[in-house]
mmCIF file of N, CA and C in Angstrom:
data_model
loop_
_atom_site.group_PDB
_atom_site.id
_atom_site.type_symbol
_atom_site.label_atom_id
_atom_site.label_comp_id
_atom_site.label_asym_id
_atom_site.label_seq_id
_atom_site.Cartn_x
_atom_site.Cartn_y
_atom_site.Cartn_z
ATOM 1 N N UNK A 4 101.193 28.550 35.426
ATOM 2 C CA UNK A 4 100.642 27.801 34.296
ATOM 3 C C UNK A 4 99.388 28.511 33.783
ATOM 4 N N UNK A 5 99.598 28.495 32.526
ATOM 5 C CA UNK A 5 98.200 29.595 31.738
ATOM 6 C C UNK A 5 97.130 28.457 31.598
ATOM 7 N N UNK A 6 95.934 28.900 31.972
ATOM 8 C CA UNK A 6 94.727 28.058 31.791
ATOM 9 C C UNK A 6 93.444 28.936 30.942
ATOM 10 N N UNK A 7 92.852 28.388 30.124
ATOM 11 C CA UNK A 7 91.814 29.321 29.815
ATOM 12 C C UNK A 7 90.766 28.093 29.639
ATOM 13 N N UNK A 8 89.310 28.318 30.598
ATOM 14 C CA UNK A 8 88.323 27.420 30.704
ATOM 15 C C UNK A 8 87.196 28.186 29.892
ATOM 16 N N UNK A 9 86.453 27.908 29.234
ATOM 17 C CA UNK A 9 85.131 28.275 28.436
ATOM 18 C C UNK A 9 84.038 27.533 29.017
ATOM 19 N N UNK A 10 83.098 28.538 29.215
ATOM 20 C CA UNK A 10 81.543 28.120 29.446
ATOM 21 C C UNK A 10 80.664 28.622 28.992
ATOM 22 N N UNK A 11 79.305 28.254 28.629
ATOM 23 C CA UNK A 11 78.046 28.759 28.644
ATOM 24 C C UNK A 11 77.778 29.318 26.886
ATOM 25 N N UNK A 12 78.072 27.529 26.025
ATOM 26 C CA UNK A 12 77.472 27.457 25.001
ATOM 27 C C UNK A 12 76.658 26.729 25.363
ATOM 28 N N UNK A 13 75.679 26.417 23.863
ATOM 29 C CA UNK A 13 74.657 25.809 24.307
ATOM 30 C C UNK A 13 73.693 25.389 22.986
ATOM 31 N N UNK A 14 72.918 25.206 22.316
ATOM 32 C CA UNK A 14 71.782 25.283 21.945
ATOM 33 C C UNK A 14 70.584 26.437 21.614
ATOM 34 N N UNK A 15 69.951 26.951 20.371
ATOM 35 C CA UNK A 15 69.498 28.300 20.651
ATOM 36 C C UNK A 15 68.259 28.255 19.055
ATOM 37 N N UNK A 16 67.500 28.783 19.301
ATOM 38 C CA UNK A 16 66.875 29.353 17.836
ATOM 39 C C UNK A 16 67.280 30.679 17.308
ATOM 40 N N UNK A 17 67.278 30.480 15.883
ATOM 41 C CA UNK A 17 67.558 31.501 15.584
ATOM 42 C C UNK A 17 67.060 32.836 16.369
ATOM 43 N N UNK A 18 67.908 34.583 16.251
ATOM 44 C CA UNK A 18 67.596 35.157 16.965
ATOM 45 C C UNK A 18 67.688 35.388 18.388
ATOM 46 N N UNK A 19 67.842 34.130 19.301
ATOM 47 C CA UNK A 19 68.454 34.507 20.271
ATOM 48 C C UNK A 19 69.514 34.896 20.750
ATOM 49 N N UNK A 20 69.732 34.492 22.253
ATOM 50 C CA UNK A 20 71.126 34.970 22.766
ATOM 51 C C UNK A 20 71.699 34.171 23.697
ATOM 52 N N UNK A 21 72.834 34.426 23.473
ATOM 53 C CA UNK A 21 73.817 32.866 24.618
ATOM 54 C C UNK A 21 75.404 34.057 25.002
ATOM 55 N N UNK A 22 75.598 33.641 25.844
ATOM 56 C CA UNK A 22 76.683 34.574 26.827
ATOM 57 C C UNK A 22 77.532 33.858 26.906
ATOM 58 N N UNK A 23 79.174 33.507 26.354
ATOM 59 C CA UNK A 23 80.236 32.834 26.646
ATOM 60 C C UNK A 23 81.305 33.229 27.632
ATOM 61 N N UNK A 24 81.507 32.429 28.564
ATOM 62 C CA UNK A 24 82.514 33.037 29.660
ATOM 63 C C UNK A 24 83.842 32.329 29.303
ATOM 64 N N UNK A 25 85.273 32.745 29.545
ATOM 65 C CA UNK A 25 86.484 32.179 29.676
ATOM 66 C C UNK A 25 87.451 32.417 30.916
ATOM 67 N N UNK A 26 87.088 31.548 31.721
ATOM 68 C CA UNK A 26 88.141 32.047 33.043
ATOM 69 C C UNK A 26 89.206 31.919 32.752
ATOM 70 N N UNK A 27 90.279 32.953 33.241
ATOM 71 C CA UNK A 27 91.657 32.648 32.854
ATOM 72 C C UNK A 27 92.500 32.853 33.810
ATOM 73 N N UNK A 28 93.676 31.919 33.834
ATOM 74 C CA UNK A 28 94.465 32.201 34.956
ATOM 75 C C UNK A 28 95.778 31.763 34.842
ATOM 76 N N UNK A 29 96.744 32.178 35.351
ATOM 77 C CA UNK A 29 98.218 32.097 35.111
ATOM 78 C C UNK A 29 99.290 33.453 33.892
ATOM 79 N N UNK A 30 98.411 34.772 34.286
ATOM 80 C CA UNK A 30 98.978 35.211 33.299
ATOM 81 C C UNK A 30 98.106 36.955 33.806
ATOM 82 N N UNK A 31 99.030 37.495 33.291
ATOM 83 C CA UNK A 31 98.623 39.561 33.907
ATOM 84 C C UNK A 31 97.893 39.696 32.341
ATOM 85 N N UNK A 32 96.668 40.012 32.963
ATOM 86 C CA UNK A 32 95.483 40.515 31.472
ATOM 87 C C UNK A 32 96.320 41.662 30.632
ATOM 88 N N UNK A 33 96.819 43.308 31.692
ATOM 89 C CA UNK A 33 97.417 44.159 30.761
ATOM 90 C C UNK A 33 98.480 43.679 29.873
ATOM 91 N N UNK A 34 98.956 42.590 29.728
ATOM 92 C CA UNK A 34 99.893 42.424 29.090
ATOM 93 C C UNK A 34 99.601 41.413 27.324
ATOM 94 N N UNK A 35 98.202 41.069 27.415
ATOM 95 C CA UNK A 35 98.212 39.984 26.738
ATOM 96 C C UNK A 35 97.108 40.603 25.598
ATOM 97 N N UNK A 36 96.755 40.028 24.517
ATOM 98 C CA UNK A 36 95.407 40.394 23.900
ATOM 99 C C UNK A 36 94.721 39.382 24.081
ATOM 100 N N UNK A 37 93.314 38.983 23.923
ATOM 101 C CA UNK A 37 92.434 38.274 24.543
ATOM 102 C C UNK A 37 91.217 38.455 23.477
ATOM 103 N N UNK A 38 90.959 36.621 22.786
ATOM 104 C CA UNK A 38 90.186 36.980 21.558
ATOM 105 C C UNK A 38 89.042 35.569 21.659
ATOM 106 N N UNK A 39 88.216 35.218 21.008
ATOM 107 C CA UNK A 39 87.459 34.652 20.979
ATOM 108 C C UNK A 39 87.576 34.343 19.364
ATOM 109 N N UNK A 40 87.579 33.209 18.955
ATOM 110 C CA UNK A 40 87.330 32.263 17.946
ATOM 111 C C UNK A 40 85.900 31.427 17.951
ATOM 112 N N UNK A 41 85.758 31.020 16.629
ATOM 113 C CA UNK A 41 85.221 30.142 16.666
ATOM 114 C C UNK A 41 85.451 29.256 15.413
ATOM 115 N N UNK A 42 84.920 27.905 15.080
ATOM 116 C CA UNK A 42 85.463 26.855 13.974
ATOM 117 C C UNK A 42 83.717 26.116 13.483
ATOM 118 N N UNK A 43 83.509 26.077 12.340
ATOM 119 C CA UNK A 43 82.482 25.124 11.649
ATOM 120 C C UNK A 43 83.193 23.994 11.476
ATOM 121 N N UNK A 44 82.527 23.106 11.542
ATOM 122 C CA UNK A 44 82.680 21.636 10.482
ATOM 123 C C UNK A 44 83.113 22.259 8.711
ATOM 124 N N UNK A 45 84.836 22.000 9.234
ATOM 125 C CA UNK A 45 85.174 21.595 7.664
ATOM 126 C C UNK A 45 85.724 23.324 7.162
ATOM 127 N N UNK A 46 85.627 24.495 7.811
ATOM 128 C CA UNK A 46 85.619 25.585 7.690
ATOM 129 C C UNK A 46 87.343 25.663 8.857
ATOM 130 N N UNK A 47 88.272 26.803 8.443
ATOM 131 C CA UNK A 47 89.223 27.236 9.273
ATOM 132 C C UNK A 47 88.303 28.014 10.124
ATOM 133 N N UNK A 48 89.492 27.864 11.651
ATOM 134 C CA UNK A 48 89.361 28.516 12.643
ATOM 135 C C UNK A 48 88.945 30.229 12.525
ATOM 136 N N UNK A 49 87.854 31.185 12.709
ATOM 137 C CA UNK A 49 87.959 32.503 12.635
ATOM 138 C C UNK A 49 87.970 33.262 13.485
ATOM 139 N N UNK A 50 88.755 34.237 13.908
ATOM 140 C CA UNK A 50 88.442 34.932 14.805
ATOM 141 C C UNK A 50 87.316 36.135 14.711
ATOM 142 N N UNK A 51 86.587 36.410 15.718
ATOM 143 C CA UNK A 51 85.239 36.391 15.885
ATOM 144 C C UNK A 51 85.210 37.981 16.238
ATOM 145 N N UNK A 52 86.421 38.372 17.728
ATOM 146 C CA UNK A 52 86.149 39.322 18.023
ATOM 147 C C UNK A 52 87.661 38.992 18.994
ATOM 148 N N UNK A 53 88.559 40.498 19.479
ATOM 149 C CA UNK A 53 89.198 40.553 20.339
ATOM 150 C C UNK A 53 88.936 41.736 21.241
ATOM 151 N N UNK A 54 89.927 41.521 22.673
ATOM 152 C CA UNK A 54 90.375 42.923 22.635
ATOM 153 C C UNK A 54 91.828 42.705 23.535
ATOM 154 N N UNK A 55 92.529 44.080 22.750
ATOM 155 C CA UNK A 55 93.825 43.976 22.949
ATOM 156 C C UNK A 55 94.406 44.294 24.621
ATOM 157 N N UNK A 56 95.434 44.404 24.796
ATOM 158 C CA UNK A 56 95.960 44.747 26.338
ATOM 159 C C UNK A 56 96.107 46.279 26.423
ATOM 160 N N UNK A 57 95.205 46.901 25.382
ATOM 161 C CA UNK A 57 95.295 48.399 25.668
ATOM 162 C C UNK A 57 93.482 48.692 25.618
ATOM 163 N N UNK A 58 92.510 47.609 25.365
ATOM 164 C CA UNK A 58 91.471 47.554 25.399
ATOM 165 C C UNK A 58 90.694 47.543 24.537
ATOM 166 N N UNK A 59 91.535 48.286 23.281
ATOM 167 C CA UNK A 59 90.614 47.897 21.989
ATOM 168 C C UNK A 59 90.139 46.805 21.687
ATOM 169 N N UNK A 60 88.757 47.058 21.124
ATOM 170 C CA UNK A 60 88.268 46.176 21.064
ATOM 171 C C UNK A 60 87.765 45.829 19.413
ATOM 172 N N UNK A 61 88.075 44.898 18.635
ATOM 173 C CA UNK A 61 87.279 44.500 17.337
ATOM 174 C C UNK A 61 86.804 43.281 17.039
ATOM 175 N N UNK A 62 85.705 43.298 15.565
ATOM 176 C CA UNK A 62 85.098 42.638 15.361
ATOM 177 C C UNK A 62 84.697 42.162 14.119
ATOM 178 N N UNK A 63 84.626 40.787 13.845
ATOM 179 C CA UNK A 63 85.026 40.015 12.735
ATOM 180 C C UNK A 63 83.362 40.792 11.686
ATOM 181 N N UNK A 64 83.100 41.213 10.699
ATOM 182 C CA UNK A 64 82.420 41.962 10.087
ATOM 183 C C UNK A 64 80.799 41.072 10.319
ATOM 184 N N UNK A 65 81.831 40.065 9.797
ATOM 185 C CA UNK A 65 79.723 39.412 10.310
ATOM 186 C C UNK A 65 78.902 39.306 11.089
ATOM 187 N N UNK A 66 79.783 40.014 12.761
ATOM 188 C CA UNK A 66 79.397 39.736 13.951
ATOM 189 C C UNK A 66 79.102 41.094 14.518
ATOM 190 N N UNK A 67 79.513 42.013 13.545
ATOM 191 C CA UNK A 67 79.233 43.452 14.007
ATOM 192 C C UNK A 67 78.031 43.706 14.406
ATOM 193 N N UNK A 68 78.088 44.619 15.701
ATOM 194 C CA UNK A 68 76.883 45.249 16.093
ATOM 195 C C UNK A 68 76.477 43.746 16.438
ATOM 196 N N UNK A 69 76.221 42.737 16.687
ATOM 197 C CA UNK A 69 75.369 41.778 17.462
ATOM 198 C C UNK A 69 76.290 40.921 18.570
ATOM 199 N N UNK A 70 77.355 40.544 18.325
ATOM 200 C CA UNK A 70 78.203 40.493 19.857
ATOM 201 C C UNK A 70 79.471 41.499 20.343
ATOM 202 N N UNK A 71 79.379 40.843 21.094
ATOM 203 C CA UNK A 71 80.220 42.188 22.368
ATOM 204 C C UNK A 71 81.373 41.170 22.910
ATOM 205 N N UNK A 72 82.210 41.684 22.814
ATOM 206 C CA UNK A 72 83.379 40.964 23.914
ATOM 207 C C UNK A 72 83.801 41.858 24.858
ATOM 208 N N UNK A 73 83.826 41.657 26.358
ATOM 209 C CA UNK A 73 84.220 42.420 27.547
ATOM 210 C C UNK A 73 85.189 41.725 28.223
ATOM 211 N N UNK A 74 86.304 41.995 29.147
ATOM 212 C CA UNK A 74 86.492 41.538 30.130
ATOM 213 C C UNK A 74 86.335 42.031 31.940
ATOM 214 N N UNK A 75 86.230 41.539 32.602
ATOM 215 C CA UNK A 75 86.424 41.014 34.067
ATOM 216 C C UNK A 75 87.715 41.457 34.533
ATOM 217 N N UNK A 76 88.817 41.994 34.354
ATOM 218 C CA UNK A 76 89.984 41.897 35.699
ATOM 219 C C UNK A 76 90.157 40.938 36.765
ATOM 220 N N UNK A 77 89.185 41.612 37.772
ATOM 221 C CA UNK A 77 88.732 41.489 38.820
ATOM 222 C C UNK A 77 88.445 40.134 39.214
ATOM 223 N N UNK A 78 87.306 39.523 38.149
ATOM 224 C CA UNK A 78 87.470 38.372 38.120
ATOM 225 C C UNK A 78 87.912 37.433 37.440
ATOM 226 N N UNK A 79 88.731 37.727 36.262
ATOM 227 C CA UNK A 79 89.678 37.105 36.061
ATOM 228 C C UNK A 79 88.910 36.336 34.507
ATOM 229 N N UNK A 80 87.820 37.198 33.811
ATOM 230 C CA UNK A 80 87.051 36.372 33.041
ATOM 231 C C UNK A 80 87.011 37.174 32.100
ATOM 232 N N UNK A 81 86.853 36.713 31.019
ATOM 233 C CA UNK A 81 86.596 37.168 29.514
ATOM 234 C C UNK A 81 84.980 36.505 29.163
ATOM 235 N N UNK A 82 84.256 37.237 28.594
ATOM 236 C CA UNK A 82 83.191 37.128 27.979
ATOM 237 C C UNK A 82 82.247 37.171 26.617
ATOM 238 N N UNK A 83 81.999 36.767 26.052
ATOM 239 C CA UNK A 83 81.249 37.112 24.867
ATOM 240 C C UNK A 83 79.294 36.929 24.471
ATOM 241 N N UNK A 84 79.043 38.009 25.049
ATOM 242 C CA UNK A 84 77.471 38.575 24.323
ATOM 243 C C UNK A 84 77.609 38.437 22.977
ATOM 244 N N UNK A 85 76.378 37.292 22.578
ATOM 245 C CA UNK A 85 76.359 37.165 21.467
ATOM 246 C C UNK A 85 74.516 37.389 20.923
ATOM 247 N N UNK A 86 74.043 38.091 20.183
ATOM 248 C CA UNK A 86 73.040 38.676 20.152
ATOM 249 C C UNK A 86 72.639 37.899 19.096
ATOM 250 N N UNK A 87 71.181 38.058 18.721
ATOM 251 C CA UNK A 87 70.366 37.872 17.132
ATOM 252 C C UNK A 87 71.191 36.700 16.724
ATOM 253 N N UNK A 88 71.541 35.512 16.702
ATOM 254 C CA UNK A 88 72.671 34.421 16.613
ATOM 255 C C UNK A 88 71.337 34.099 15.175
ATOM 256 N N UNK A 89 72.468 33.766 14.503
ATOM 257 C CA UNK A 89 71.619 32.995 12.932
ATOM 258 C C UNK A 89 72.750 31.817 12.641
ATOM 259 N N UNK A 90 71.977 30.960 12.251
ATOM 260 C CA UNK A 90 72.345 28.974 12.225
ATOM 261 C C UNK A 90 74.011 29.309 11.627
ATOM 262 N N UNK A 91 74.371 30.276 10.962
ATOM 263 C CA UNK A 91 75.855 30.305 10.502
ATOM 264 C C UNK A 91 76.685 30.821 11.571
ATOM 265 N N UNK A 92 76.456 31.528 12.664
ATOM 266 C CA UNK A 92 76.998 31.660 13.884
ATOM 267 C C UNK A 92 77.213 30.170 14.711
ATOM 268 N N UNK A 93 77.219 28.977 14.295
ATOM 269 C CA UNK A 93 77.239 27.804 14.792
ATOM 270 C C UNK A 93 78.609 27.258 14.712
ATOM 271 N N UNK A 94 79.472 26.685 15.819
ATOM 272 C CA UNK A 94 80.539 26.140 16.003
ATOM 273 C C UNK A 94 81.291 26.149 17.156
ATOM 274 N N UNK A 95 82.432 25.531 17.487
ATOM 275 C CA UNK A 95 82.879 25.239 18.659
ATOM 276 C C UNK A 95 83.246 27.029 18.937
ATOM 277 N N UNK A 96 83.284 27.126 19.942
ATOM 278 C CA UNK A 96 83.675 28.812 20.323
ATOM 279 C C UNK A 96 85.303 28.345 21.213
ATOM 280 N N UNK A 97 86.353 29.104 20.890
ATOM 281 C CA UNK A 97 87.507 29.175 21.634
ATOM 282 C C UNK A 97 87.962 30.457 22.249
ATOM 283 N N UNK A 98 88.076 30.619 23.791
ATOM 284 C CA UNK A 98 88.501 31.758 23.887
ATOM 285 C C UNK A 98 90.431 31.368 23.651
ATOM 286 N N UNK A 99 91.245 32.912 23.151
ATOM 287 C CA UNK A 99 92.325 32.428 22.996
ATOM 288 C C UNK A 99 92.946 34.211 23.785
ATOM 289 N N UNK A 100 94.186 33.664 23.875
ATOM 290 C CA UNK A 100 95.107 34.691 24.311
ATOM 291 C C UNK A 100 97.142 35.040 24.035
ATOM 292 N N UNK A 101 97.097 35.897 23.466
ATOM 293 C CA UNK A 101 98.587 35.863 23.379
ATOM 294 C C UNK A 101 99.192 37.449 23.550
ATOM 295 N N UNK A 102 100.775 37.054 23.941
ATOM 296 C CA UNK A 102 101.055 38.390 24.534
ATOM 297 C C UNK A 102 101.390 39.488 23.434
ATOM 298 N N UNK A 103 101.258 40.372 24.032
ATOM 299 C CA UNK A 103 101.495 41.956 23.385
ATOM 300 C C UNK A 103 100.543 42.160 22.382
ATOM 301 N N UNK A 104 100.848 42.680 20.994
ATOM 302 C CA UNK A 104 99.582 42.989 20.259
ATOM 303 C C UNK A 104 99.067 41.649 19.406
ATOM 304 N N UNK A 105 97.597 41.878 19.277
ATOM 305 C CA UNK A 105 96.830 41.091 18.473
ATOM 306 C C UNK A 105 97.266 39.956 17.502
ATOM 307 N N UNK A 106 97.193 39.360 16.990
ATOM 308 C CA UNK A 106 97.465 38.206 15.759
ATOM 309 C C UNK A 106 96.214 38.455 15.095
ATOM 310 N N UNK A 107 96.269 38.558 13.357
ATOM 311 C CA UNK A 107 94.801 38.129 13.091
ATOM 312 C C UNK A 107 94.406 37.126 12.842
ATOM 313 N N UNK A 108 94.933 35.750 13.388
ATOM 314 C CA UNK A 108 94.980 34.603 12.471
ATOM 315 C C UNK A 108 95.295 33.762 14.177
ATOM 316 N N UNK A 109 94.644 32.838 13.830
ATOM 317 C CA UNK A 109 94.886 31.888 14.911
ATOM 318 C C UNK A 109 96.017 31.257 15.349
ATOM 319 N N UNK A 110 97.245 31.118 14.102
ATOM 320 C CA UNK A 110 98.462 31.060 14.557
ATOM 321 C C UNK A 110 98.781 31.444 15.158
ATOM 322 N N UNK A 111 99.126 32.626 15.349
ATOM 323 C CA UNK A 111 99.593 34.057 15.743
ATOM 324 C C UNK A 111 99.403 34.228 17.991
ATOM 325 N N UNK A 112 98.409 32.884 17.733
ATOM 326 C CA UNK A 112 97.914 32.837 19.146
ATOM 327 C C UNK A 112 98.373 31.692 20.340
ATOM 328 N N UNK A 113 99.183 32.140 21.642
ATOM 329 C CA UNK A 113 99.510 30.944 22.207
ATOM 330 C C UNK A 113 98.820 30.182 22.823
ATOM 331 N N UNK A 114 98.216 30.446 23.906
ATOM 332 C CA UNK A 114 96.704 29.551 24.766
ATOM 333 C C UNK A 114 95.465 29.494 24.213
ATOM 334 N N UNK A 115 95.048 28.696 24.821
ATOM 335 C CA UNK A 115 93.327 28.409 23.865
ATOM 336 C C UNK A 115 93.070 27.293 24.779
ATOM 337 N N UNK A 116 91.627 27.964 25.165
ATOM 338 C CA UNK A 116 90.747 26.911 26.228
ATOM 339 C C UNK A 116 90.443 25.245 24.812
ATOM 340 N N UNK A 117 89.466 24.579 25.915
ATOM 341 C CA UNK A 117 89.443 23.455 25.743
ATOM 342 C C UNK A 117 88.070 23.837 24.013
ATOM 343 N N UNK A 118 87.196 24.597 24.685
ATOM 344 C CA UNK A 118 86.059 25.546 23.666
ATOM 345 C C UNK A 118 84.881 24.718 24.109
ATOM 346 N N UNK A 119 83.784 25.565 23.481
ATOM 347 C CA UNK A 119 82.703 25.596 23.930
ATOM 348 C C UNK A 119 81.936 25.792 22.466
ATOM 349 N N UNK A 120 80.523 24.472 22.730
ATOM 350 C CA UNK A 120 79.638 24.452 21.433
ATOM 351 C C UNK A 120 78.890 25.386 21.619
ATOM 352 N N UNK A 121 78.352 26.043 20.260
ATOM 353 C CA UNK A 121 76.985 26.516 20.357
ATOM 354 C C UNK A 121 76.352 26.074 18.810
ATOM 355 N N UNK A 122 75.257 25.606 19.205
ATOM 356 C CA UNK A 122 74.089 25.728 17.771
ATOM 357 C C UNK A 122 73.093 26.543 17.736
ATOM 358 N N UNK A 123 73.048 27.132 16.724
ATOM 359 C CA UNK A 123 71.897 27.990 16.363
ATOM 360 C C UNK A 123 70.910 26.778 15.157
ATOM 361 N N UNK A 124 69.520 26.912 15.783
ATOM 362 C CA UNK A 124 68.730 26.289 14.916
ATOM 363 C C UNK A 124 67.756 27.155 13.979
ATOM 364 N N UNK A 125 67.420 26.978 13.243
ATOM 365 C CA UNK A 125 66.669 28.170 12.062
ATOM 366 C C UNK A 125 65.049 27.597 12.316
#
């Protein structure tokens, strides 16, 4: 059974930084791509940043150069460094995952944790 758990949103002023984790389990990482979303009030779901089961890694233009998505193997976790955060970086965060190559669109995606808030305040 595929599970994907999200942690470690939170609350923030502008400019800071908050670190999102997604444990995942029931499923071989090389095989899958592995992406991070996030959703505003009233705004579609966007994807934020992935990286694929060959490791590439990309990133939604507004987020360039200030977060990072890595994964874990080992331990079984996906992550997202999120840097310089400004009040429009605000919304539920989803890590998501589906097999073989990428989707750019949230359809396109089968699992998705429960998600995780973050606010940025100005």
């Amino acid at each position: 059974q595929v599970q994907l758990v999200e942690s470690g949103g939170g609350s923030v002023q502008a400019g800071g930084s908050l670190r999102l984790s997604c444990t995942v389990s029931g499923f071989t990482y090389s095989k899958y791509c592995m992406a991070w979303f996030r959703q505003a009030p009233g705004k579609e779901r966007e994807r934020v940043a992935r990286i694929g089961h060959d490791g590439g890694k990309r990133y939604a233009e507004s987020v360039q150069g200030r977060f990072t998505i890595s994964q874990d193997t080992a331990k079984n976790t996906l992550s997202l460094q999120m840097n310089s955060l400004k009040p429009e970086d605000s919304g539920m965060y989803y890590c998501a995952a589906m097999r073989g190559y990428c989707a750019a669109d949230a359809a396109g995606f089968t699992y998705w944790g429960q998600g995780t808030q973050v606010t940025v305040s100005s």
